[in-house]
mmCIF file of C-alpha atoms and ligand atoms in Angstrom:
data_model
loop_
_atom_site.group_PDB
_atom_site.id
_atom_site.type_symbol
_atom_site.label_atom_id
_atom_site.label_comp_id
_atom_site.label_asym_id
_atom_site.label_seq_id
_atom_site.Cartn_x
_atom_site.Cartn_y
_atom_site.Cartn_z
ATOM 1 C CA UNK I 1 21.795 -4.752 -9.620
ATOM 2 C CA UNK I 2 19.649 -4.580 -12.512
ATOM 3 C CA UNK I 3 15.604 -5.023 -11.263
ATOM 4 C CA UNK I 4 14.528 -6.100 -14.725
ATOM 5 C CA UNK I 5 11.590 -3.670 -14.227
ATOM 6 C CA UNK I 6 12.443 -1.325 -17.106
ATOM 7 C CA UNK I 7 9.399 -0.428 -19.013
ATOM 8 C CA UNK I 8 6.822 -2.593 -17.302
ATOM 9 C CA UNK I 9 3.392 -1.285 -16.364
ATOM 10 C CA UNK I 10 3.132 -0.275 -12.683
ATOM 11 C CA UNK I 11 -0.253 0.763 -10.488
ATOM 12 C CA UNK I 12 0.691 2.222 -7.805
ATOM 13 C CA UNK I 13 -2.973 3.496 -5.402
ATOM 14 C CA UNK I 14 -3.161 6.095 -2.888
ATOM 15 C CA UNK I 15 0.145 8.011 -4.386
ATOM 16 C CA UNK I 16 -0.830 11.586 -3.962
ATOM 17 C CA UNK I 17 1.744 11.300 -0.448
ATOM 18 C CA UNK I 18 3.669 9.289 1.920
ATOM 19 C CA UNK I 19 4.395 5.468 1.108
ATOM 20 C CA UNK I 20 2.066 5.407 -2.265
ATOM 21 C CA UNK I 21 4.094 8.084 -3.241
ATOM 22 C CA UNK I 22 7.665 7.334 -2.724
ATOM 23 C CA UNK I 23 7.065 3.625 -4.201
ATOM 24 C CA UNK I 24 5.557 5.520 -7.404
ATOM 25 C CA UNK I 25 8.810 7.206 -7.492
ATOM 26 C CA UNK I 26 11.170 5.039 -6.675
ATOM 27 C CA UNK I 27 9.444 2.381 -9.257
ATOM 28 C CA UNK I 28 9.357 5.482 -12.142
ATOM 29 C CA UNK I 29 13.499 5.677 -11.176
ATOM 30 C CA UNK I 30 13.877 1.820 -12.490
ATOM 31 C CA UNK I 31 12.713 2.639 -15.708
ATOM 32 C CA UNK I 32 9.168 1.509 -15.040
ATOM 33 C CA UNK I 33 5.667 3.016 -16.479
ATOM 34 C CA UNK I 34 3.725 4.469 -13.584
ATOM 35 C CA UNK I 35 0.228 5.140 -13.104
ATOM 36 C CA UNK I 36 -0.084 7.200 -9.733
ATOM 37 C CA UNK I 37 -3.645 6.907 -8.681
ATOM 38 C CA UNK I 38 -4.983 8.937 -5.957
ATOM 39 C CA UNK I 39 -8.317 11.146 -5.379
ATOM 40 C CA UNK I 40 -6.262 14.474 -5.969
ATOM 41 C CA UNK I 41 -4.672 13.951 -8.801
ATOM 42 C CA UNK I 42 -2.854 17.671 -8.800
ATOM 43 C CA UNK I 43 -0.869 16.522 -5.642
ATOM 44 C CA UNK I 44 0.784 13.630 -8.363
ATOM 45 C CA UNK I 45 0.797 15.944 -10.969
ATOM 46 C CA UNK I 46 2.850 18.471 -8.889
ATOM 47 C CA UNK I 47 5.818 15.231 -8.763
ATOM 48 C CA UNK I 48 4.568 13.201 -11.725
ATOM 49 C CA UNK I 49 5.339 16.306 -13.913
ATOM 50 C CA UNK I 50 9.308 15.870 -13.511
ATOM 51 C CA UNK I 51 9.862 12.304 -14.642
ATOM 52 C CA UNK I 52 7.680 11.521 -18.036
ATOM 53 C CA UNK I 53 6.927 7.745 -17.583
ATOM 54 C CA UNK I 54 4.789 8.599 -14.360
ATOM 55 C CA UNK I 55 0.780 9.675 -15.021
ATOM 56 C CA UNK I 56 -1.432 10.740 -12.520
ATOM 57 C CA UNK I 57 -4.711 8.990 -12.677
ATOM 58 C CA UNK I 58 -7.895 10.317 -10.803
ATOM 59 C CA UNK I 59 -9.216 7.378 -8.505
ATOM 60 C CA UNK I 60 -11.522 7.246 -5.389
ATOM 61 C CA UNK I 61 -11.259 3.754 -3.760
ATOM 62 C CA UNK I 62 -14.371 3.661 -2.398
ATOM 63 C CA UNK I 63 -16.078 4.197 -5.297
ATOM 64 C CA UNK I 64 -16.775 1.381 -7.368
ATOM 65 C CA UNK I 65 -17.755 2.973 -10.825
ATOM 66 C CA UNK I 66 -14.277 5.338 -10.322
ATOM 67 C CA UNK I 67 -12.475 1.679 -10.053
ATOM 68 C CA UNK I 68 -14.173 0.265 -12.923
ATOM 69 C CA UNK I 69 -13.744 2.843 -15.001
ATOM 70 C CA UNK I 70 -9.816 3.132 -14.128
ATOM 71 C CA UNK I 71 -9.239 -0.482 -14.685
ATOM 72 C CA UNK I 72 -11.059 0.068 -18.224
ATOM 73 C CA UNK I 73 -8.689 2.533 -19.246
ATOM 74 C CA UNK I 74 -5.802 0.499 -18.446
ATOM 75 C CA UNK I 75 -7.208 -2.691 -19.944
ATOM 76 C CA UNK I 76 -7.374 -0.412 -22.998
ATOM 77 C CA UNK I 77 -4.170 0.553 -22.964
ATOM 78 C CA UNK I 78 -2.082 -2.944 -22.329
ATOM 79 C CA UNK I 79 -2.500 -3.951 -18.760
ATOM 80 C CA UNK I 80 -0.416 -3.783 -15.855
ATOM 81 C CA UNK I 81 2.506 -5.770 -15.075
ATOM 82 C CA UNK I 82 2.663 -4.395 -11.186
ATOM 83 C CA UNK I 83 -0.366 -3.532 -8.722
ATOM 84 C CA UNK I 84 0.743 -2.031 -5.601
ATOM 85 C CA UNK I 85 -2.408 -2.000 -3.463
ATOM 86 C CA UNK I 86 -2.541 0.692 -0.995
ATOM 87 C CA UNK I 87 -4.726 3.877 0.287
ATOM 88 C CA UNK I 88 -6.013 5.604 3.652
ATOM 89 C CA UNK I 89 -6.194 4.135 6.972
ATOM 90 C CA UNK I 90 -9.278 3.579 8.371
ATOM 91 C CA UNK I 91 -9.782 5.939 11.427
ATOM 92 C CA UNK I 92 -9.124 4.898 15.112
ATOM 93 C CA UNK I 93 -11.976 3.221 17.716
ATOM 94 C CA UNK I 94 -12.345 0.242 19.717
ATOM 95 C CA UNK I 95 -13.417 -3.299 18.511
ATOM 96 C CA UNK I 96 -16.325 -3.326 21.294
ATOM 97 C CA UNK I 97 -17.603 -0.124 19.656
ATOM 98 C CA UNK I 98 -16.953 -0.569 16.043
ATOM 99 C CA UNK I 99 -20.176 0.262 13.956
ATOM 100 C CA UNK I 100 -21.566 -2.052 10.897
ATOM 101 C CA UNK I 101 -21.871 0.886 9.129
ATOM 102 C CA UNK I 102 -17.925 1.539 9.282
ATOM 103 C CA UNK I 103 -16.912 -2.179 9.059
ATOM 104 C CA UNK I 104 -18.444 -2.184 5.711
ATOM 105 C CA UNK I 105 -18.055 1.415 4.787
ATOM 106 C CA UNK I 106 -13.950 0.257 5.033
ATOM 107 C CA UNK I 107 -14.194 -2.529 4.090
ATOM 108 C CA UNK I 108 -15.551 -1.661 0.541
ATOM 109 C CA UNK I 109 -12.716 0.913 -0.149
ATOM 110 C CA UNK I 110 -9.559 -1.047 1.672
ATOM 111 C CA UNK I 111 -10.864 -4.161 0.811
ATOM 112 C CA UNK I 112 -13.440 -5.203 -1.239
ATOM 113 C CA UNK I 113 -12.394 -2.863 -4.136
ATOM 114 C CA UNK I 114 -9.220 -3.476 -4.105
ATOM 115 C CA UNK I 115 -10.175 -7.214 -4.613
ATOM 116 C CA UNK I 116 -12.161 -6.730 -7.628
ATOM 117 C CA UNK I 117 -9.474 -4.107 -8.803
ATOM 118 C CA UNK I 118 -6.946 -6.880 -8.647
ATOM 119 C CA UNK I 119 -9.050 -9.384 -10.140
ATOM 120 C CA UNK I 120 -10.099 -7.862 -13.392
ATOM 121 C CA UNK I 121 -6.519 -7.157 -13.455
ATOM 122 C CA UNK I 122 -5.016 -10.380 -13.247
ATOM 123 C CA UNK I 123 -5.868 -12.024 -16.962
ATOM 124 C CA UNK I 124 -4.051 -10.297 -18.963
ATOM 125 C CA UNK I 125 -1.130 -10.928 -15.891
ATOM 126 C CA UNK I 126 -1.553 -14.731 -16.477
ATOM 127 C CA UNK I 127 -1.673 -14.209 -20.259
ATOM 128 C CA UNK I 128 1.587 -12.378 -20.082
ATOM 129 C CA UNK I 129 3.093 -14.901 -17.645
ATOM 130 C CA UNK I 130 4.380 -12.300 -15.578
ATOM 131 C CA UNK I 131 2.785 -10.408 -12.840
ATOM 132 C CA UNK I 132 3.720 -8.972 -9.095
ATOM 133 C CA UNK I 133 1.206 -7.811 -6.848
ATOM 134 C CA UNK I 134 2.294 -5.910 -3.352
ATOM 135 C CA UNK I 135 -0.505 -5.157 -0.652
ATOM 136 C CA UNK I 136 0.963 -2.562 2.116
ATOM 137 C CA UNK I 137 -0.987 -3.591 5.260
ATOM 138 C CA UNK I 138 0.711 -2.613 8.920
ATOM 139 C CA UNK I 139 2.345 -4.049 11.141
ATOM 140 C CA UNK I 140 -1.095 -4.658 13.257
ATOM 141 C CA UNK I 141 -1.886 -8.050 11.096
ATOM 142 C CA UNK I 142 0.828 -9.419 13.340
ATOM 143 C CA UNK I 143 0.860 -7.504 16.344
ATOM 144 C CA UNK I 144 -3.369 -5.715 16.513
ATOM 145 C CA UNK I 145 -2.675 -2.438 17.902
ATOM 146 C CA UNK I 146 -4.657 -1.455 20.099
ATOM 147 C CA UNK I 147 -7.933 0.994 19.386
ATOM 148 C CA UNK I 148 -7.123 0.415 15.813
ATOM 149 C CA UNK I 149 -9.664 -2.169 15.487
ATOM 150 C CA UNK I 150 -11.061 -1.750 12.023
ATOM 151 C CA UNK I 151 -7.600 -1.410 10.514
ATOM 152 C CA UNK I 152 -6.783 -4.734 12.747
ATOM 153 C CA UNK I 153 -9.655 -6.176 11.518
ATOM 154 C CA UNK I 154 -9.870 -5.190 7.358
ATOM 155 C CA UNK I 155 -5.797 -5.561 6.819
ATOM 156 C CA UNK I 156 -6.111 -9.089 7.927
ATOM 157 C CA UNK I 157 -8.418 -10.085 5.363
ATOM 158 C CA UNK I 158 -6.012 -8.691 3.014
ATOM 159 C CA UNK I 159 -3.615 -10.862 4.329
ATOM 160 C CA UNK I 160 -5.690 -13.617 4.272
ATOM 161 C CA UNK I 161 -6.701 -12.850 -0.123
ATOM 162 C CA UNK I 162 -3.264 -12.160 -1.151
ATOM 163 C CA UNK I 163 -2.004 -15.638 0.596
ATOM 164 C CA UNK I 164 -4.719 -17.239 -1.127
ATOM 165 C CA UNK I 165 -3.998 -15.605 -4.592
ATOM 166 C CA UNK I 166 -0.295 -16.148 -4.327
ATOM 167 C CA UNK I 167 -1.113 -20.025 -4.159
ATOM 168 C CA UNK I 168 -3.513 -19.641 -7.230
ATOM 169 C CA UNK I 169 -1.167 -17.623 -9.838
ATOM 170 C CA UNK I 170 2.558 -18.714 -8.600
ATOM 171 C CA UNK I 171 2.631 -21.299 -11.707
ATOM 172 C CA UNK I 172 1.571 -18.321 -13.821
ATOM 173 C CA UNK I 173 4.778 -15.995 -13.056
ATOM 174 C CA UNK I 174 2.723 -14.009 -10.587
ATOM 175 C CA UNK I 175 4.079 -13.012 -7.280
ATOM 176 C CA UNK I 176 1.532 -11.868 -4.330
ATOM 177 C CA UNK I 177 3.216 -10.281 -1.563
ATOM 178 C CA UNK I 178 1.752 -8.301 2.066
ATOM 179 C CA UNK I 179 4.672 -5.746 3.383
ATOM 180 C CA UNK I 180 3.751 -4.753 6.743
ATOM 181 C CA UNK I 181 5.256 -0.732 7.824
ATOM 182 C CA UNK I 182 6.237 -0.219 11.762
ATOM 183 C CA UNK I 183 6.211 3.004 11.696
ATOM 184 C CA UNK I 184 7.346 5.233 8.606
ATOM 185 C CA UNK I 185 7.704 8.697 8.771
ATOM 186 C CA UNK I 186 4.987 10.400 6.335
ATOM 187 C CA UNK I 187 2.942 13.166 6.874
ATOM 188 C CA UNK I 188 0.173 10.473 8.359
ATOM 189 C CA UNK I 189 2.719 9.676 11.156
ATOM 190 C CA UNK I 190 3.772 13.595 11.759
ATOM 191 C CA UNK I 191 -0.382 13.885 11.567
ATOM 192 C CA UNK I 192 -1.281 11.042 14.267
ATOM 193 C CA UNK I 193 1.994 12.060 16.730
ATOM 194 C CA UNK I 194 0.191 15.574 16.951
ATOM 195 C CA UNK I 195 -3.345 14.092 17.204
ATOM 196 C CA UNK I 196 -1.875 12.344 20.321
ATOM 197 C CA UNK I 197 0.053 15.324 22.035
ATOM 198 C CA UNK I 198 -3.203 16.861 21.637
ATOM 199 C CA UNK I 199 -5.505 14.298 23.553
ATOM 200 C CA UNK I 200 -2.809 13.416 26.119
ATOM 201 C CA UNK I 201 -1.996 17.386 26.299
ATOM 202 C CA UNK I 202 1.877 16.522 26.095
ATOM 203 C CA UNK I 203 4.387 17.884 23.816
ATOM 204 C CA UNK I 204 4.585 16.643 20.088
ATOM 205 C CA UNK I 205 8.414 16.217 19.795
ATOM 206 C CA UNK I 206 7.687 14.301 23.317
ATOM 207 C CA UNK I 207 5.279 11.976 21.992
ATOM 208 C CA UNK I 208 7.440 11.425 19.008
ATOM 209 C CA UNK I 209 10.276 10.311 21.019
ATOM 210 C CA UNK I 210 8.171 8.160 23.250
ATOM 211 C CA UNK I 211 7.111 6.457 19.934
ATOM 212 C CA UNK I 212 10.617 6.279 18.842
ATOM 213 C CA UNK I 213 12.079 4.345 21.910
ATOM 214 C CA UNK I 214 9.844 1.581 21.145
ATOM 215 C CA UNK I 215 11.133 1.188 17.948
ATOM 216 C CA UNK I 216 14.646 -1.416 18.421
ATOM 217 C CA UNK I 217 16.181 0.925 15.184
ATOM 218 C CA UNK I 218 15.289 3.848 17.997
ATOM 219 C CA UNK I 219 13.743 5.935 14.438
ATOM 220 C CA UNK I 220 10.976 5.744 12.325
ATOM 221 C CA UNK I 221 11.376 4.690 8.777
ATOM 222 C CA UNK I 222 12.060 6.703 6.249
ATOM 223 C CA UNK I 223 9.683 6.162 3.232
ATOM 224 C CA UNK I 224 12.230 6.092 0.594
ATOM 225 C CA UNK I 225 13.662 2.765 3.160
ATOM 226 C CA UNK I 226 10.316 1.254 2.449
ATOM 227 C CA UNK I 227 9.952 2.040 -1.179
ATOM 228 C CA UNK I 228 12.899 0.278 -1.712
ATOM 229 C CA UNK I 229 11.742 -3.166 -0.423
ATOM 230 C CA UNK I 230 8.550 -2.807 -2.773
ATOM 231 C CA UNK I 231 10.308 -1.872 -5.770
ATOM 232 C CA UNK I 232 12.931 -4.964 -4.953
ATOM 233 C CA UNK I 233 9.386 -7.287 -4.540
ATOM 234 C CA UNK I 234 7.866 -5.430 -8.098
ATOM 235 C CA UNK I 235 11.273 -6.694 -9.315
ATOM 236 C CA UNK I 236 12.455 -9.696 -11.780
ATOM 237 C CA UNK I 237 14.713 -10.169 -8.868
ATOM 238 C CA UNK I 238 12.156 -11.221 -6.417
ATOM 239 C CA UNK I 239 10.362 -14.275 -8.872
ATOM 240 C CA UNK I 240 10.504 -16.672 -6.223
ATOM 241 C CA UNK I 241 9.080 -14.748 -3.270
ATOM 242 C CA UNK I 242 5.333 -15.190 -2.837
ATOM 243 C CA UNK I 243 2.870 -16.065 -0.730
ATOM 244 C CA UNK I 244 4.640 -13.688 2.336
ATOM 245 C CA UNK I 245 4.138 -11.167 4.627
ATOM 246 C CA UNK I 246 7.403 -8.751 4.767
ATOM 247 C CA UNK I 247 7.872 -6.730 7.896
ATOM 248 C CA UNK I 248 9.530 -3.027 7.352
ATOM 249 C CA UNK I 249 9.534 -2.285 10.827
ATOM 250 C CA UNK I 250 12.832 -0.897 12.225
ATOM 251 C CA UNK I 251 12.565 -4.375 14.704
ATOM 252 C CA UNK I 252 9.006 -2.915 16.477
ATOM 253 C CA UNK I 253 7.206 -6.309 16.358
ATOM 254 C CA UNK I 254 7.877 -8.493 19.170
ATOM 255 C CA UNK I 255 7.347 -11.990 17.983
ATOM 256 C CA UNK I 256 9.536 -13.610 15.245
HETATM 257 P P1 LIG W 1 -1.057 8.561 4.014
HETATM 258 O O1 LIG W 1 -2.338 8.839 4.709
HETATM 259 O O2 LIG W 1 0.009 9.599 4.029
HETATM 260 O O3 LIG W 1 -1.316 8.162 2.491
HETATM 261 C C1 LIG W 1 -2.438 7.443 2.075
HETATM 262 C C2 LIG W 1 -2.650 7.662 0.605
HETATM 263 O O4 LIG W 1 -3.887 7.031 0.234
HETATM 264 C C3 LIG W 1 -2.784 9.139 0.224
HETATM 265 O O5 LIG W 1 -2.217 9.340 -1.046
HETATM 266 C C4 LIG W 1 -4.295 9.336 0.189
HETATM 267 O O6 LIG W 1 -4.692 10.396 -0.626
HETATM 268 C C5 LIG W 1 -4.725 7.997 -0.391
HETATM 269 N N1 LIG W 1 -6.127 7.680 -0.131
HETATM 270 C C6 LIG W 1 -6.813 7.785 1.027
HETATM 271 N N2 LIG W 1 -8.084 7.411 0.844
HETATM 272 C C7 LIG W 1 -8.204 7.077 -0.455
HETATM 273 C C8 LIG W 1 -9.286 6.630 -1.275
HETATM 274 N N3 LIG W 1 -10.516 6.450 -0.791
HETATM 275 N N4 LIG W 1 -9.030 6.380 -2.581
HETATM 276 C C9 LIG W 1 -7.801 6.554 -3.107
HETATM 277 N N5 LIG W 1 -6.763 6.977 -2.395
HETATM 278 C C10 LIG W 1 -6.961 7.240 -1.089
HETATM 279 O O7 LIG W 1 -0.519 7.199 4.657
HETATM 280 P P2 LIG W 1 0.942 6.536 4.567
HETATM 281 O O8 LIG W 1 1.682 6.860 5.811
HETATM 282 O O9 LIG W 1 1.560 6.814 3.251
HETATM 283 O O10 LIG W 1 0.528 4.997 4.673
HETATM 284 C C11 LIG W 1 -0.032 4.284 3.591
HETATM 285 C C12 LIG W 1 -0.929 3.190 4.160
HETATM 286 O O11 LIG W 1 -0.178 2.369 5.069
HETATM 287 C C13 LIG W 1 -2.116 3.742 4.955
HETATM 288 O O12 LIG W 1 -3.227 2.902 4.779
HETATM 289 C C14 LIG W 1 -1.623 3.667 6.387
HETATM 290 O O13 LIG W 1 -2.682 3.564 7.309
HETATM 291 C C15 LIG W 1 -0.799 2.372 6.340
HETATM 292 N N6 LIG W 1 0.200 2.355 7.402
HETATM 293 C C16 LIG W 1 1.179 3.291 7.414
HETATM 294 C C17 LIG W 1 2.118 3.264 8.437
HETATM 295 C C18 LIG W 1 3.235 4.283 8.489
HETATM 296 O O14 LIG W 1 4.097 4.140 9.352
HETATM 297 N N7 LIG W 1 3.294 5.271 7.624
HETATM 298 C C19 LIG W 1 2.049 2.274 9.423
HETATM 299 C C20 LIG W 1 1.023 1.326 9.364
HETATM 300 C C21 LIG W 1 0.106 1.361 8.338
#
């Protein structure tokens, strides 16, 4: 199947690993322009370097100036045809607990900026008539998991500005679109599986298969499974889904 995505301009944030990374690649193998953006730009360099229509560009989410001077340069230089919104996870704690400070702090970088990133974006989108926009939240906008309560809490106002953008731009050939992982297995998964052998005191391959069992697919995800849904949204293919949230989930959440 042809995507109809050769050539087109792709932004692809927090790409220096893990889901960011293997949609940057698996968007670059359809023929598409890539800018990888990430705060360490050497880590894209090190798998931007083999395939010549991916660039690594240098950007901190939570800073504002580093966003607006990004969004410059690509303005500059043509636009983008694709945003795929995405960065760090916020880290875990309680909603009874939850400080100000870190609701905003968050908010700014998963949220906020991404908003405004999006938004200066968009013209030249609508001028083009052609635009898709992907925003990878979790699967916690449907199911909150619990003592995750900022990532809960942020990832469903995503949910609730992509929705609201999708209705705004669908007459101008712009698709908005939420994917929501289960569980994928990146470096962040490997990363939390350990931080919970450590506080329970269990074993790590333990903890992993207690995670696992949850899952109805009994594995985690593989990224490149994930990346593939994305790059089939960023696609021609995909004109007349907006306005959704897609679960990638291997089955995990409970409702329908
Ligand atoms: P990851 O931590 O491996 O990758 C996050 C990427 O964002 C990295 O490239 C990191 O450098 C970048 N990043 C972090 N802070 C940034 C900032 N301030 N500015 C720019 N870039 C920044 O995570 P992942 O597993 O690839 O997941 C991607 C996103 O999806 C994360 O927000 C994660 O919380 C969320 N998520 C992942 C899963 C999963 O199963 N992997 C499940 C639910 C939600």
């Amino acid at each position: 199947m042809d995507l109809g995505i050769k050539e087109k301009r792709a932004l692809v944030l927090g790409a220096s690993r893990g889901l960011g990374k293997a949609i940057a690649q698996a968007l670059a193998a359809e023929g598409a322009v890539v800018f990888a953006a990430a705060r360490s730009v050497d880590k894209i360099s090190s798998y931007a370097d083999a395939a010549d229509t991916l660039h690594a560009v240098e950007l901190d989410l939570g800073q504002i100036d580093q966003v607006d001077r990004v969004v410059d340069g690509l303005i500059k230089d043509g636009g983008v045809d694709i945003i795929v919104n995405n960065g760090g996870g916020p880290p875990p704690g309680a909603a009874q607990t939850a400080e100000r400070a870190a609701w905003l702090q968050h908010f700014e970088a998963m949220a906020a900026n991404l908003f405004h990133l999006n938004a200066r974006l968009l013209p030249m989108m609508k001028e083009r008539g052609w635009g898709r926009i992907i925003s990878i939240t979790s699967s916690g906008v449907e199911q909150p998991i619990p003592n995750l309560a900022l990532s809960n809490g942020i990832r469903s106002a995503v949910v609730g500005w992509s929705k609201t953008l999708a209705n705004e731009v669908a007459g101008d050939g712009i698709t908005v679109n939420v994917v929501m992982p289960g569980r994928i297995h990146t470096q962040r998964v490997d990363e939390l599986d350990a931080a919970a052998a450590k506080r329970t005191g269990a074993d790590v391959a333990e903890v992993a298969a207690k995670s696992r069992r949850t899952i109805p697919a009994g594995r985690y995800g593989k990224p490149e499974e994930f990346a593939d849904v994305v790059t089939f949204l960023a696609s021609a293919r995909a004109g007349y889904v907006t306005g959704s949230k897609i679960r990638i989930d291997g089955g995990s959440i409970k409702s329908i």
